[in-house]
Coordinates of C-alpha atoms and ligand atoms in Angstrom, one line a residue:
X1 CA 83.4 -269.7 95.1
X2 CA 79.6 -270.4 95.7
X3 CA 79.0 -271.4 99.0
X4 CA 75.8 -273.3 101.0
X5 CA 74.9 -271.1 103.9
X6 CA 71.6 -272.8 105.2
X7 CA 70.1 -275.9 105.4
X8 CA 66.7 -276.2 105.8
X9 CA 65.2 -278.9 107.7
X10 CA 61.4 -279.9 107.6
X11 CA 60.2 -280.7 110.8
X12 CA 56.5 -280.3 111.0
X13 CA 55.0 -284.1 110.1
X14 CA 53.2 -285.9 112.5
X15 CA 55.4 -289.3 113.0
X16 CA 52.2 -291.5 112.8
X17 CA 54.4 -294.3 111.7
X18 CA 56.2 -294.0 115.4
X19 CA 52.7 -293.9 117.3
X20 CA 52.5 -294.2 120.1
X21 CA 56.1 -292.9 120.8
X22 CA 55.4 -289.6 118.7
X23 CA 51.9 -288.9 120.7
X24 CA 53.3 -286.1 122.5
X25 CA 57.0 -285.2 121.4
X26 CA 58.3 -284.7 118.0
X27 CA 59.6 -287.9 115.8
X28 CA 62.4 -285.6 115.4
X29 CA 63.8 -286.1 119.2
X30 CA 63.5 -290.2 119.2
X31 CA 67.5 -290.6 119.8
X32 CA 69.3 -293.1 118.4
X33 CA 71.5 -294.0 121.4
X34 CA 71.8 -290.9 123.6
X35 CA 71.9 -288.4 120.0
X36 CA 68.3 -287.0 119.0
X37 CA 67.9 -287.6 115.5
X38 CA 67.9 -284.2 114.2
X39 CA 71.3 -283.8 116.1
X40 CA 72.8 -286.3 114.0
X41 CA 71.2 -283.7 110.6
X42 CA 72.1 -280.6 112.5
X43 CA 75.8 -281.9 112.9
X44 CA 75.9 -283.1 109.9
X45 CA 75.0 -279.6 108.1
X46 CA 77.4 -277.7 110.4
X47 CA 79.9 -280.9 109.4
X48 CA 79.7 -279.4 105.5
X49 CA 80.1 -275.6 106.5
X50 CA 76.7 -274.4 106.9
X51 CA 76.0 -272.5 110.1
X52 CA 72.1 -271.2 109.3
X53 CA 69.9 -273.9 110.7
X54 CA 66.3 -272.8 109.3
X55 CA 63.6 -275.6 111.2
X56 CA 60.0 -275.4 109.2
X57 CA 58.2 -276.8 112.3
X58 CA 54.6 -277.2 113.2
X59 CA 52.4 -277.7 117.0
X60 CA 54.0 -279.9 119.1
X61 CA 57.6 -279.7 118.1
X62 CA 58.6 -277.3 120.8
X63 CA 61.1 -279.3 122.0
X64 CA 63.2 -278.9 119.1
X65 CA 63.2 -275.5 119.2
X66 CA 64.6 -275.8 123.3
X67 CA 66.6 -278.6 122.3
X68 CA 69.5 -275.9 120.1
X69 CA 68.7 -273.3 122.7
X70 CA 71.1 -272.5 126.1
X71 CA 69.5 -274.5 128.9
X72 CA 70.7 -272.1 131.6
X73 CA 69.4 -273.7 134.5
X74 CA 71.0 -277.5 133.5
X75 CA 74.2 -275.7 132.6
X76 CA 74.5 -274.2 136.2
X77 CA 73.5 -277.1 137.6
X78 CA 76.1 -279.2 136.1
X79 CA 78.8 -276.7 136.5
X80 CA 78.1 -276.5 140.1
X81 CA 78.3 -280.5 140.4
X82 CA 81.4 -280.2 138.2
X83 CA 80.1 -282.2 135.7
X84 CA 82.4 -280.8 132.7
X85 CA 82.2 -283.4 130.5
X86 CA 78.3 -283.5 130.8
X87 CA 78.6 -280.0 130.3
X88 CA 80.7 -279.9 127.2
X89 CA 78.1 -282.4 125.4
X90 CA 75.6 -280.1 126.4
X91 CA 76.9 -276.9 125.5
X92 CA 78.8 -278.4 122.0
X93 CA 75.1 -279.0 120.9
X94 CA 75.0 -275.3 119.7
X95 CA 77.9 -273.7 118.8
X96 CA 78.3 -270.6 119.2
X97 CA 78.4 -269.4 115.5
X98 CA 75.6 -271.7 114.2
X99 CA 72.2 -269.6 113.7
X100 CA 69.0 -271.4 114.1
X101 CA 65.3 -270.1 112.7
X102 CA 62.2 -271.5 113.0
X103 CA 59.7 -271.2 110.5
X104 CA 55.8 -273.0 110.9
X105 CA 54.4 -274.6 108.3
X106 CA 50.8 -274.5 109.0
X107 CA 49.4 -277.0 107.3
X108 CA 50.7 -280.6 106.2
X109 CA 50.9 -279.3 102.8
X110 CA 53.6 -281.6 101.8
X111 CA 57.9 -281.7 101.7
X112 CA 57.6 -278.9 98.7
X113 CA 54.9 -277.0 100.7
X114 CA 57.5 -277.4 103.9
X115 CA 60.7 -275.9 101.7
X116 CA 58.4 -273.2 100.3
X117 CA 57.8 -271.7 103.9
X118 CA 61.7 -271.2 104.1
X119 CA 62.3 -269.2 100.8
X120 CA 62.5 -266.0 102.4
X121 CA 65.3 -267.3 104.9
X122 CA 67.7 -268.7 101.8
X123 CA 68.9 -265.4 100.9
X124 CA 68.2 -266.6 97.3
X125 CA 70.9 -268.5 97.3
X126 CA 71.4 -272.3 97.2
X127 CA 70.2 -274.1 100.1
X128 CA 70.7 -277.1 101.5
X129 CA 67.2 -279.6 102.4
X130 CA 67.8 -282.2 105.0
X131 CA 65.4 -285.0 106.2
X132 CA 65.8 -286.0 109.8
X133 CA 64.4 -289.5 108.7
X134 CA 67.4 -290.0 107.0
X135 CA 70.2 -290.3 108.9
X136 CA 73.3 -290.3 107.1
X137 CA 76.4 -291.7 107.8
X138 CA 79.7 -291.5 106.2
X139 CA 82.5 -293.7 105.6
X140 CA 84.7 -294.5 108.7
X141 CA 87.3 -291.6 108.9
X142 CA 85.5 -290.0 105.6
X143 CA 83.6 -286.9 105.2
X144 CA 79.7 -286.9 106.2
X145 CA 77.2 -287.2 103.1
X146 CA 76.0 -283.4 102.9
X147 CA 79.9 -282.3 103.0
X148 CA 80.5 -284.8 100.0
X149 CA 77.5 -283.2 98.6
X150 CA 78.8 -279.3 99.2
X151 CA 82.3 -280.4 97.7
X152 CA 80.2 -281.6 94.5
X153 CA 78.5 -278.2 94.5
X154 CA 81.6 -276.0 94.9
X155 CA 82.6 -277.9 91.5
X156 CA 79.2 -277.5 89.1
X157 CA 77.1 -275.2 91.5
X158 CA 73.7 -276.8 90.5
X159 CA 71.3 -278.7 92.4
X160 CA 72.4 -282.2 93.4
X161 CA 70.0 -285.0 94.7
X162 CA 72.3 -287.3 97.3
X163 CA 70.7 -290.8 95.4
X164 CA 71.8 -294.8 96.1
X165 CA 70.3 -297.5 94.5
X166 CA 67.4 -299.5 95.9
X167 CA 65.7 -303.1 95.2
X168 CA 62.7 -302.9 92.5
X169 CA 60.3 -303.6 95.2
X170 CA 61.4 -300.8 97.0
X171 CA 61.2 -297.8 94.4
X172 CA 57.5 -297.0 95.6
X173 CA 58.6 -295.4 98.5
X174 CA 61.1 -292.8 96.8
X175 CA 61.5 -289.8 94.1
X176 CA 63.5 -292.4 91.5
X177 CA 65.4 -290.5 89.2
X178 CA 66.9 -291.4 85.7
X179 CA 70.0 -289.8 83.6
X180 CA 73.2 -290.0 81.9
X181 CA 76.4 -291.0 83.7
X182 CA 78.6 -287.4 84.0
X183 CA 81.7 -287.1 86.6
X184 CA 82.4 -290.6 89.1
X185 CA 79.7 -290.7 91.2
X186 CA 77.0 -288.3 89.3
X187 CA 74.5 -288.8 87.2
X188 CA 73.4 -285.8 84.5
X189 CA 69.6 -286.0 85.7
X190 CA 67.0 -285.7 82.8
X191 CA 64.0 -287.5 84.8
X192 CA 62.4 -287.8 88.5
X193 CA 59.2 -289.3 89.5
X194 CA 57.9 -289.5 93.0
X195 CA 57.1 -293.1 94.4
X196 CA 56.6 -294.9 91.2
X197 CA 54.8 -297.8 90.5
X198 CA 57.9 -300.5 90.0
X199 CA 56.4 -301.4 86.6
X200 CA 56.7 -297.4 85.5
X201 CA 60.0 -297.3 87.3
X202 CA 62.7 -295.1 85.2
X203 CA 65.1 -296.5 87.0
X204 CA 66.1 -297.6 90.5
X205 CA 68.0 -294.7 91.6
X206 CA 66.4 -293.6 94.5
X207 CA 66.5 -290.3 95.9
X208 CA 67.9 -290.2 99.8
X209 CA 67.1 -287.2 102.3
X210 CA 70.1 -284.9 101.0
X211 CA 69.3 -282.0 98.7
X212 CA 71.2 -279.2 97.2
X213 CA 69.1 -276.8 95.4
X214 CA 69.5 -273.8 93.6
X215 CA 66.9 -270.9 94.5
X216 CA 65.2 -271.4 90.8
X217 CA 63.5 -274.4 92.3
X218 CA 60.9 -271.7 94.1
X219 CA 59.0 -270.8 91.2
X220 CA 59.1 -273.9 90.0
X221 CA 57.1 -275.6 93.5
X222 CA 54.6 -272.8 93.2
X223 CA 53.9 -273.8 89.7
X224 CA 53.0 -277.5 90.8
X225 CA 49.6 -278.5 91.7
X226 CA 49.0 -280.8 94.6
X227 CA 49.6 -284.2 93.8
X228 CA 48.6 -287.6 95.5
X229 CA 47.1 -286.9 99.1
X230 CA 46.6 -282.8 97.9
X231 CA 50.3 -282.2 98.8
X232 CA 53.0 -280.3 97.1
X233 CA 56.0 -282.4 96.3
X234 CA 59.7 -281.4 96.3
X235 CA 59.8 -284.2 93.0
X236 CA 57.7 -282.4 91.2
X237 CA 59.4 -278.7 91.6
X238 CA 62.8 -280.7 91.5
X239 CA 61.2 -282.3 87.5
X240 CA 59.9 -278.4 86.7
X241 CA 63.9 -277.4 87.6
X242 CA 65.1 -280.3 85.2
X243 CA 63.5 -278.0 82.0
X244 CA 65.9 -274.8 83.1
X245 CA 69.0 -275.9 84.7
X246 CA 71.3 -278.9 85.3
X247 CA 70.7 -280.8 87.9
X248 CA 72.6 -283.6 89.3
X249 CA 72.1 -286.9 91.2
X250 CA 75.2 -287.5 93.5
X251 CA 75.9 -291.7 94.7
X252 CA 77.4 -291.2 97.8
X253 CA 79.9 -292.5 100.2
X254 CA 77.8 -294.1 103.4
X255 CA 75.3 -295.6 104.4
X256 CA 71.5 -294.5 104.9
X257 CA 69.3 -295.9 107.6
X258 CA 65.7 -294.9 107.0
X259 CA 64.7 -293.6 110.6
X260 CA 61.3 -293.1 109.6
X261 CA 60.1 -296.5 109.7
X262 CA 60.5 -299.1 113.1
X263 CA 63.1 -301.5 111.0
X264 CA 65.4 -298.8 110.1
X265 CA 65.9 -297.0 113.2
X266 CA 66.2 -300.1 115.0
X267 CA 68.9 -301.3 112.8
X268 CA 70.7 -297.8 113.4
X269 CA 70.3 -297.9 117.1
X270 CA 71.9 -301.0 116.6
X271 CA 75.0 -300.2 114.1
X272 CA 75.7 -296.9 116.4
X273 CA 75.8 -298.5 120.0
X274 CA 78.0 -300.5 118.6
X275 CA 80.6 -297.7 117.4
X276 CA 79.8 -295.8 120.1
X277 CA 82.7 -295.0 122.3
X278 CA 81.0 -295.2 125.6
X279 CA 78.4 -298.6 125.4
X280 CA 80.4 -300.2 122.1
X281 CA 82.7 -302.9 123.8
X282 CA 80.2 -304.2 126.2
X283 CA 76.9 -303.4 124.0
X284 CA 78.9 -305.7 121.2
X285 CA 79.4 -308.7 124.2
X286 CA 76.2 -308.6 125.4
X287 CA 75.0 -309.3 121.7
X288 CA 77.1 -312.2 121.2
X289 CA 75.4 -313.9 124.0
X290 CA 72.4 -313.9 122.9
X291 CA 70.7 -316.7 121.6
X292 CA 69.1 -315.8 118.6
Ligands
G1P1 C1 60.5 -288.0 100.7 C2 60.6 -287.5 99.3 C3 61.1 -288.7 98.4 C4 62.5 -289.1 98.9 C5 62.4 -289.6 100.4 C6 63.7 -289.9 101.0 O1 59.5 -289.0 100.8 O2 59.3 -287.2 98.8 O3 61.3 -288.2 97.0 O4 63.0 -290.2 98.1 O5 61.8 -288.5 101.2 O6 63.6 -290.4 102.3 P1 58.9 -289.5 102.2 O7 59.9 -290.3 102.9 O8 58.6 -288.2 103.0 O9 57.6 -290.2 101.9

């Protein structure tokens, strides 16, 4: 059975929507509660089997790299102070049988650019892409969105886009792909533009930070030429892909907050302090009281 043994995670852009939060740490770190935001991604990959973390990072993102490394000197401390629980958290943050590499992309070249800087660390094989923006949640009780999207894999190992439906308005901020309907849930891609103009739109089937790609999609990112702002676009290696392979769009179970912009993380620091086990109860009264 084909497996997914890495996941690739670009981390190098600036966060200039989060300014002046993102000045001097990584947009990557914000937390959402007491959980980093690429946590929540890492977690999530390790969730759907993978255990090769590959980080394209840039400048300024060291604290991602000491963020999935031991922190000796906190783990002593808390062990002396007999903080186990504390030290649990911290320790469970990198297991011991996950990998992590970091790879610098060194210049904002664009997401295809970003993914191109980790082909020598997929093994050609298919790879995962994850975008800490996104974060991905599944159903209550259910499995998370890249595990849905490895079990899809195991069954037509090709490429599959995670996708969810978006208002008109909206499609201008995504890769929108169009298709015929295959199994429940997937959609036989045969089309996939990046941020189209509503009017153009092929459909409203927007394309959400979860990607399963076959290696093929290499050749076909170094074949692009930059597009809008001089970068290299996933979309358009992902459209080249379309000519020699299946590929598949995948509606799944969850929900998506987009972390990348002030409204979205907001309403996901919302939605998770009240779930979460610790703050949830009393986080949920003191919103009731308010007058809003
Ligand atoms: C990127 C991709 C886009 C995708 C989106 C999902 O855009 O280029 O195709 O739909 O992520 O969040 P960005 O958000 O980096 O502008």
């Amino acid at each position: 059975m084909k497996r997914i043994n890495t996941a690739v995670f670009p981390v190098a852009g600036m966060g200039t929507r989060f300014l002046p939060a993102t000045k001097a740490s990584p947009k990557e770190m914000m937390p959402v509660v007491d959980k980093p935001l690429i946590q929540y991604c890492v977690e999530e990959a390790y969730e759907a089997g993978i255990r090769h973390m590959v980080f394209v990072t840039g400048r300024h993102k060291r604290a991602i790299e000491d963020h999935f490394d031991t922190a000796f000197e906190l783990e002593t401390e808390l062990e002396t102070q007999h903080k186990h629980a504390l030290l649990e958290t911290v320790r469970a943050i990198q297991p011991p049988d996950m990998d992590c590499t970091y790879v610098r992309q060194p210049r904002a070249l664009g997401l295809g650019h970003a993914v191109l800087c980790a082909e020598h660390l997929t093994n050609k094989e298919a790879f995962a892409v994850i975008l800490a923006d996104d974060l991905m949640i599944g159903e209550s009780g259910g499995p998370g969105v890249l595990k849905q999207m490895v079990t899809q894999f195991e069954k037509l190992g090709r490429s599959i886009l995670a996708v969810q439906e978006v208002p008109l308005e909206h499609v201008k901020r995504y890769g929108i792909v169009a298709g015929s309907p295959a199994d429940s849930g997937l959609t036989r891609v045969s089309q996939i533009v990046e941020k189209p103009d509503p009017k153009h739109a092929p459909s409203q089937l927007a394309v959400a930070g979860r990607y399963i790609l076959t290696p093929t999609v290499f050749e076909q990112i170094k074949l692009q030429p930059r597009g809008a702002g001089g970068e290299i676009q996933l979309t358009d290696g992902i459209a080249g892909l379309l000519n020699l392979e299946a590929v598949y769009a995948y509606a799944y179970q969850g929900k998506r907050y987009d972390c990348g912009a002030k409204d979205g993380f907001l309403e996901a620091t919302v939605e998770m302090a009240l779930k979460h086990p610790e703050v949830g109860a009393g986080f949920r009264q003191y919103l009731k009281q308010l007058q809003l």
